[in-house]
Coordinates of C-alpha atoms (C1' of nucleotides) in Angstrom, one line a residue:
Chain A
X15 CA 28.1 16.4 -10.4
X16 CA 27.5 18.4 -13.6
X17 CA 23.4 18.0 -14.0
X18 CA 21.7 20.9 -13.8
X19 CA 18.7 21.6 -11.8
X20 CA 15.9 21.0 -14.6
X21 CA 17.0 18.4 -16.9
X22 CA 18.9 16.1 -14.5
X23 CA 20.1 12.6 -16.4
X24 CA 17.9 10.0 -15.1
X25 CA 18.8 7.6 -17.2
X26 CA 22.4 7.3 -15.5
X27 CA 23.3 4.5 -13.7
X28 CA 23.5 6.1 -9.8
X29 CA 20.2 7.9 -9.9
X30 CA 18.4 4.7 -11.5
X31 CA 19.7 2.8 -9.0
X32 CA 18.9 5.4 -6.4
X33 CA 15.0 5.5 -7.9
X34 CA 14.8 1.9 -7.7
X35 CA 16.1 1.5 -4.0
X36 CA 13.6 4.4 -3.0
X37 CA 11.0 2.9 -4.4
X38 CA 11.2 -0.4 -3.1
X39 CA 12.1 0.7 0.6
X40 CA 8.9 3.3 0.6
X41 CA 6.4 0.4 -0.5
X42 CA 8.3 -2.5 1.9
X43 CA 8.0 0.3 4.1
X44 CA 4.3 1.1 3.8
X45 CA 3.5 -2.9 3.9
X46 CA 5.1 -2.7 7.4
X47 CA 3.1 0.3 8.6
X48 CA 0.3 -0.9 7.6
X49 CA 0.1 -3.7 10.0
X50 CA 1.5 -1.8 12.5
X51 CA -1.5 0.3 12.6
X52 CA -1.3 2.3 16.2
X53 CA -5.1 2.3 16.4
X54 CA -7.4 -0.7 15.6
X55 CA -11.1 -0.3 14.1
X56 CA -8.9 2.4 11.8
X57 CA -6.9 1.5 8.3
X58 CA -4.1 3.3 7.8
X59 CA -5.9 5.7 4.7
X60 CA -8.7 6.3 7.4
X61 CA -5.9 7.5 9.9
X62 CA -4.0 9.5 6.5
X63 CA -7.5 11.8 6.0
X64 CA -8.0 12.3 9.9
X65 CA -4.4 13.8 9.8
X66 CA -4.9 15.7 6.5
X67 CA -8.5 17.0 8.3
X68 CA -6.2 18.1 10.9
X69 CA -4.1 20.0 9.3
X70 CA -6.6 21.5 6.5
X71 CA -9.6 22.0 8.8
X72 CA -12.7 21.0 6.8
X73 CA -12.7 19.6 2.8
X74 CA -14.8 18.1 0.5
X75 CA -14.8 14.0 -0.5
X76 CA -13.6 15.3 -3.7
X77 CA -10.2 17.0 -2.5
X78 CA -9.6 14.3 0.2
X79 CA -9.7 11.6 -2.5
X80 CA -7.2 13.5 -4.5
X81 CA -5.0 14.3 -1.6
X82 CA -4.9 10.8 -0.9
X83 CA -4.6 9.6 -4.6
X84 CA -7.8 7.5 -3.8
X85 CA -11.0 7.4 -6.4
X86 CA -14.1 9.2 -5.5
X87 CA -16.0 6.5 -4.3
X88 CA -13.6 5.3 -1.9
X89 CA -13.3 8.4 -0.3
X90 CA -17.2 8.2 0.1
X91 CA -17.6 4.8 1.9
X92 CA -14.3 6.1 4.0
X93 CA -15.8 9.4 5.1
X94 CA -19.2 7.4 5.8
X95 CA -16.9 5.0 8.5
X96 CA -15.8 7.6 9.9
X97 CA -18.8 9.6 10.8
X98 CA -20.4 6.5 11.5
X99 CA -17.4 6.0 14.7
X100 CA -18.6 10.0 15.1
X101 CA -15.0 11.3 14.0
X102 CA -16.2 13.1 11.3
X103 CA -19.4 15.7 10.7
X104 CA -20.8 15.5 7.0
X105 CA -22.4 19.2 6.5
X106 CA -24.0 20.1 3.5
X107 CA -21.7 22.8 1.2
X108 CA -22.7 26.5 1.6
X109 CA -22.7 27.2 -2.3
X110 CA -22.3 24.0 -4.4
X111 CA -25.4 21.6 -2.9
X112 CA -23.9 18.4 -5.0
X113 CA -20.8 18.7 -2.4
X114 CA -20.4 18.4 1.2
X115 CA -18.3 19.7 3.7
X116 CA -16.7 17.1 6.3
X117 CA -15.0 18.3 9.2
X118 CA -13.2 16.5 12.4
X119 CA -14.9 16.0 15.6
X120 CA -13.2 17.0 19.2
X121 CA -13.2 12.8 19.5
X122 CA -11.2 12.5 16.1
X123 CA -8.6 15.4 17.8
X124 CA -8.5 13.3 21.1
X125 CA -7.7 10.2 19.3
X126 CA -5.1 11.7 17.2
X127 CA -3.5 12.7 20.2
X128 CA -3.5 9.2 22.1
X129 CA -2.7 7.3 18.5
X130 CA 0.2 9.8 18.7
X131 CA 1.2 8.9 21.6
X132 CA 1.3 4.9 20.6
X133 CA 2.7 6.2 17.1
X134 CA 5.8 7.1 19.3
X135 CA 6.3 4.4 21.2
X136 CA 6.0 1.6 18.3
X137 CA 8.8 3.4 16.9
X138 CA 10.9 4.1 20.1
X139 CA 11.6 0.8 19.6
X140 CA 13.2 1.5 16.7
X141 CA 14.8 4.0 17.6
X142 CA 17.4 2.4 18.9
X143 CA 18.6 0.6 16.4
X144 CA 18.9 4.0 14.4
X145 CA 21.8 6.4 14.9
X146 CA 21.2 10.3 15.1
X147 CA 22.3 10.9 11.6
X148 CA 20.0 8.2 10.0
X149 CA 16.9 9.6 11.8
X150 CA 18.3 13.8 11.0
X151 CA 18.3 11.9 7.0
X152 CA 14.4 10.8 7.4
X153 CA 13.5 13.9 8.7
X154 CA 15.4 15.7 6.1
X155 CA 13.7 13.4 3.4
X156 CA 9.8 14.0 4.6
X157 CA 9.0 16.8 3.2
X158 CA 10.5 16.0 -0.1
X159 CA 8.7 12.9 -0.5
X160 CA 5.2 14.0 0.8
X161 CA 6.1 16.7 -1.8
X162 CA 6.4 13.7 -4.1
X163 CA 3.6 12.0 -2.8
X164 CA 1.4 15.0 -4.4
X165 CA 3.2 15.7 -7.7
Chain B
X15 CA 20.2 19.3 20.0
X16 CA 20.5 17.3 23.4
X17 CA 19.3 14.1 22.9
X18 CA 21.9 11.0 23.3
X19 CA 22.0 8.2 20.7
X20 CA 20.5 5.8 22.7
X21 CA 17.8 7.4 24.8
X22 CA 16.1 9.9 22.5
X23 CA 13.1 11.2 23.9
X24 CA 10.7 10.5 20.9
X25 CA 7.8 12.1 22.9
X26 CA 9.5 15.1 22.4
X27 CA 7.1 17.5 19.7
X28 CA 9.2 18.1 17.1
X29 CA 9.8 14.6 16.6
X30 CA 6.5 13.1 16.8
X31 CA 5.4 15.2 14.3
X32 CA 8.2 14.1 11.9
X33 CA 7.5 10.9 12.4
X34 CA 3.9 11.4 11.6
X35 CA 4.9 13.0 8.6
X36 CA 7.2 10.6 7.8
X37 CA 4.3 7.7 8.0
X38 CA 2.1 9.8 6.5
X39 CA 4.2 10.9 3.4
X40 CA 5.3 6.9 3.3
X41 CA 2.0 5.4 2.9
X42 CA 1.0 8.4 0.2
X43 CA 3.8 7.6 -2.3
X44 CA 3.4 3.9 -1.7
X45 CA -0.4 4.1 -3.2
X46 CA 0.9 6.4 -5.7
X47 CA 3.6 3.8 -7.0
X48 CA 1.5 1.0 -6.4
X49 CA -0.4 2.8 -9.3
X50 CA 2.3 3.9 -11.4
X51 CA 3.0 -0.2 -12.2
X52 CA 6.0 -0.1 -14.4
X53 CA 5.0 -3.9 -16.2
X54 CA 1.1 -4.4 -16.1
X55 CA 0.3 -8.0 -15.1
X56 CA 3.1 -7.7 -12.8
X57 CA 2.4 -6.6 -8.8
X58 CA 4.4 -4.6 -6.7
X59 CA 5.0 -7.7 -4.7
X60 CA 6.1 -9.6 -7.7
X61 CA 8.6 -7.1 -8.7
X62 CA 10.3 -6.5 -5.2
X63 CA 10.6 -10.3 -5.4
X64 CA 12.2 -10.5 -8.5
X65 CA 14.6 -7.3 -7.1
X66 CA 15.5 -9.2 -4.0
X67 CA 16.4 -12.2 -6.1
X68 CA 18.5 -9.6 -8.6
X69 CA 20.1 -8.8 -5.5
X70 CA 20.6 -12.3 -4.0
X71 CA 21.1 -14.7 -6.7
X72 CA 18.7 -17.2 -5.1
X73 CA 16.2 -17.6 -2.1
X74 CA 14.1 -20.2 -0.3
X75 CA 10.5 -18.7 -0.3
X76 CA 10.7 -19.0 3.3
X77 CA 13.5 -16.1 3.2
X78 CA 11.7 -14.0 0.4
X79 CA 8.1 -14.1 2.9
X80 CA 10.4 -13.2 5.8
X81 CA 12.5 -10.6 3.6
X82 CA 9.0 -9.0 1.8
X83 CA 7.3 -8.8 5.1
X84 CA 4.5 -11.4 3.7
X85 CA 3.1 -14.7 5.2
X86 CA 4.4 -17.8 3.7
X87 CA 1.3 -18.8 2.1
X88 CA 1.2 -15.1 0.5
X89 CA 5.0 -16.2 -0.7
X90 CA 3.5 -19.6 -2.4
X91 CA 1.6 -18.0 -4.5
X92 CA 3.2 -15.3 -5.5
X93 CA 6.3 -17.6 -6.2
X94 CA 3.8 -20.2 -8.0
X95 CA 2.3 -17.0 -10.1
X96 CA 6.1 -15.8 -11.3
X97 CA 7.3 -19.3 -12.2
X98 CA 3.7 -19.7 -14.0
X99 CA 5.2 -16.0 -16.3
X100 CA 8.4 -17.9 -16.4
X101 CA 10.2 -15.4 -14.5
X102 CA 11.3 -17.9 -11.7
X103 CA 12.5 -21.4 -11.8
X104 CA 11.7 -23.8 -8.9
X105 CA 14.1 -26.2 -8.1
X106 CA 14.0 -28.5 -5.3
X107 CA 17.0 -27.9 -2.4
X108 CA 19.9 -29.5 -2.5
X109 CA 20.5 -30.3 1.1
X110 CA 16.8 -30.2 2.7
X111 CA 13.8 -32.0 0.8
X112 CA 11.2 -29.2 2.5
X113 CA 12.7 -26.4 0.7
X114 CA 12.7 -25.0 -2.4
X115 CA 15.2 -22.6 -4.4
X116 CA 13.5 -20.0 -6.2
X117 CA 15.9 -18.7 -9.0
X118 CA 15.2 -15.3 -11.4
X119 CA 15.5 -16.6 -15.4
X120 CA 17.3 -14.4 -17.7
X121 CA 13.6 -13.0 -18.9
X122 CA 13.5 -11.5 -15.4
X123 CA 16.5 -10.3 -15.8
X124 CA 15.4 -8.5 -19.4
X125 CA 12.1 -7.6 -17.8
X126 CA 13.9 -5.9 -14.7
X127 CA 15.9 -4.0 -17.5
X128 CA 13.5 -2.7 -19.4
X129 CA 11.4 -2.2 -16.0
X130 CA 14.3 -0.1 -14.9
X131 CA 13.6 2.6 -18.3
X132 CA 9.9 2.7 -18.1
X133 CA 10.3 3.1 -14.5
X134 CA 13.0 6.5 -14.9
X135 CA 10.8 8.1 -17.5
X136 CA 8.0 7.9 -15.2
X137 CA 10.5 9.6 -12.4
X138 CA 12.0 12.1 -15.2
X139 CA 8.5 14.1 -15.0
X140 CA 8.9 14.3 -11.4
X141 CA 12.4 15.2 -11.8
X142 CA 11.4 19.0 -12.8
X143 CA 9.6 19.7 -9.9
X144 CA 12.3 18.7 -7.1
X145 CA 15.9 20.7 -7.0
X146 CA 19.2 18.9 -6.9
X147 CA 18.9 19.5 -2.9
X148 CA 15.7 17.3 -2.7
X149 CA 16.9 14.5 -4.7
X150 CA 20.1 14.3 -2.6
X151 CA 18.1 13.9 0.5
X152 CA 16.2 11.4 -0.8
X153 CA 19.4 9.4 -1.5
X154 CA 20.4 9.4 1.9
X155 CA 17.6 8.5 3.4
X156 CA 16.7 5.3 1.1
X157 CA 19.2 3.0 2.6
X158 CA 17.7 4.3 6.1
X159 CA 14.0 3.4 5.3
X160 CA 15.5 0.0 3.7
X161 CA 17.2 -0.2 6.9
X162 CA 13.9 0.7 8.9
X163 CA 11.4 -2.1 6.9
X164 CA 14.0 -4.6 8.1
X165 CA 13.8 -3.9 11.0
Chain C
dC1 C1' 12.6 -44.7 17.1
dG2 C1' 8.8 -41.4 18.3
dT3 C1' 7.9 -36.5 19.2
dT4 C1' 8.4 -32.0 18.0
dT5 C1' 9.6 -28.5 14.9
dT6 C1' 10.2 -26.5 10.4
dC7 C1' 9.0 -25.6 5.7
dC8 C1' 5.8 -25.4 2.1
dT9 C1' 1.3 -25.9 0.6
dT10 C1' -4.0 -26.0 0.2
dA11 C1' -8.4 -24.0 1.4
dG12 C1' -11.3 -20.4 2.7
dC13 C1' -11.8 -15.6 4.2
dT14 C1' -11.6 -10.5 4.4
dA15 C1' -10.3 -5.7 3.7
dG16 C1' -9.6 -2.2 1.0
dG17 C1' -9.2 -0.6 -2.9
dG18 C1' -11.1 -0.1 -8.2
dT19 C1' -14.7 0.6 -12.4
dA20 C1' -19.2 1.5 -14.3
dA21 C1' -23.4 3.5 -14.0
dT22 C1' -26.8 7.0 -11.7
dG23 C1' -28.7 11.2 -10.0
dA24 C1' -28.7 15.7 -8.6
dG25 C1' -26.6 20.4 -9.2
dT26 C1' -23.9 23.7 -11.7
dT27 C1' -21.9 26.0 -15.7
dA28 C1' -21.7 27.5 -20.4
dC29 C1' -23.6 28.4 -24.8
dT30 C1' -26.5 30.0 -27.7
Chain D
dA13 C1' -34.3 31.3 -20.7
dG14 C1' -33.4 26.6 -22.1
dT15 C1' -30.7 23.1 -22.9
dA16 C1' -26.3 20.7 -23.4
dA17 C1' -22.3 19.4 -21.1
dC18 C1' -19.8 18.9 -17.1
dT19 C1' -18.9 17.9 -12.0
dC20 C1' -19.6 15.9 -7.4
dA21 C1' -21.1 12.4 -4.7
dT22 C1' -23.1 8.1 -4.4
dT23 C1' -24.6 3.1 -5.3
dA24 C1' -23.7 -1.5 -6.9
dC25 C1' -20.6 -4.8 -8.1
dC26 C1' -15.9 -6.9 -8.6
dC27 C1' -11.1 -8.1 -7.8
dT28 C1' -6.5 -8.1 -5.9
dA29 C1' -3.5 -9.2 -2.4
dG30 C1' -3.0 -10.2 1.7
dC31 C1' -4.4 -13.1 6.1
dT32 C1' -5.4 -17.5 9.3
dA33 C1' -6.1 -22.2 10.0
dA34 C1' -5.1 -26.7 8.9
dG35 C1' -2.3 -30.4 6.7
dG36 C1' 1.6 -33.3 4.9
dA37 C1' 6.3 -34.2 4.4
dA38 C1' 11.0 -33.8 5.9
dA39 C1' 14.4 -32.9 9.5
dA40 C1' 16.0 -32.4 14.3
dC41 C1' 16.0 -33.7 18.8
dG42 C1' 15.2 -36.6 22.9

DNA sequence: CGTTTTCCTTAGCTAGGGTAATGAGTTACT
DNA sequence: AGTAACTCATTACCCTAGCTAAGGAAAACG
């Protein structure tokens, strides 16, 4: 243990092999989520903004398509599904007329709430087979890698 | 803190939410990685493939669909596309005429090598931005979300 | 033996991204 | 003020990486 905080040695043999583990387990991972989507009618990135809406309130295409490290015209034909399934209001922007402002409906809040609800018991299942200590490391590990996620 | 091992009560808040988190911050990094492509030419897939076989010696494709959480047909190809880079040999199975044995060549095992450099001075530059703290809880919880993809 | 099952493969399809090019609106620079 | 350069969203088109369905050959089972 003799790395210091800013210039930590990843060139040595623990850490690499750390990396590489991470790395494959997050995108296995993600390849399992993704079919285990909670809600049909709605991919997984589609489910991703509707929580990021959530939590910031109301955004632009622009921001959501770099908060989800998706390109610009992605974003657009996302945002269109979802106001077309009337989850999501597409207003015009206040000061800048070449953006828009897209905001979640009651609906999208409902259905976060019930996908929740399925969210939990998919992985109830799971639960089991974890002990205490493994799920406290996940939680632990969250933040740091949605922290990662935005770098 | 009252939850047993084996009857957690996952509809509890606090846990939802880190679970939601958790998915959230999962499916993030695996688009962001899924970018960051160490070897153009060579898919995420691909290159857990070639891992697993690092790790295993050798494989039927029939375990490496089953281990990648892929289809077999998904498995044929991607098999038929390393062999085709010569990063795979295919020989037929000793015991049962069905299978075959999919076995890494020693330019996978070069590739994986210099893979593994590109790869860590990609991570170095995220390195800055997360303390000693976060990196170790990212450690522990990798063989957990191995753990969980398996599951 | 014949039937059923298992393993790999072929063929055809789809979803969910990406790039390139466009148009409208804003900012910056004389 | 006028124009050049940039930014945001969009449109059009393409491509990757998975899937399902169907089939052929080998093994296992009755």
């Amino acid at each position: 243990m003799s790395y210091s905080k800013d210039m930590r040695d990843l060139s040595h043999g623990d850490d690499a092999a750390a990396v590489n583990d991470l790395r494959s387990a997050v995108m296995r991972l993600g390849r399992r989520l993704k079919h285990q989507r909670v809600d049909e009618s709605l991919s997984p990135t589609e489910m991703s903004v509707l929580g990021t809406l959530a939590r910031c309130g109301q955004a632009t295409p622009g921001e959501l398509a770099r908060r989800e490290h998706v390109q610009p015209p992605s974003m657009t034909r996302i945002v269109a599904l979802l106001e077309a399934k009337g989850l999501v209001t597409l207003e015009p922007h206040p000061d800048d007329r070449r953006q828009k402002v897209v905001r979640q409906t009651e609906e999208a809040e409902a259905m976060l709430e019930e996908s929740r609800r399925k969210r939990n018991a998919f992985l109830a299942g799971l639960a089991a087979e974890l002990t205490e200590d493994e799920w406290a490391k996940l939680r632990a590990a969250a933040p740091v890698l949605e922290k990662l996620a935005h770098l």
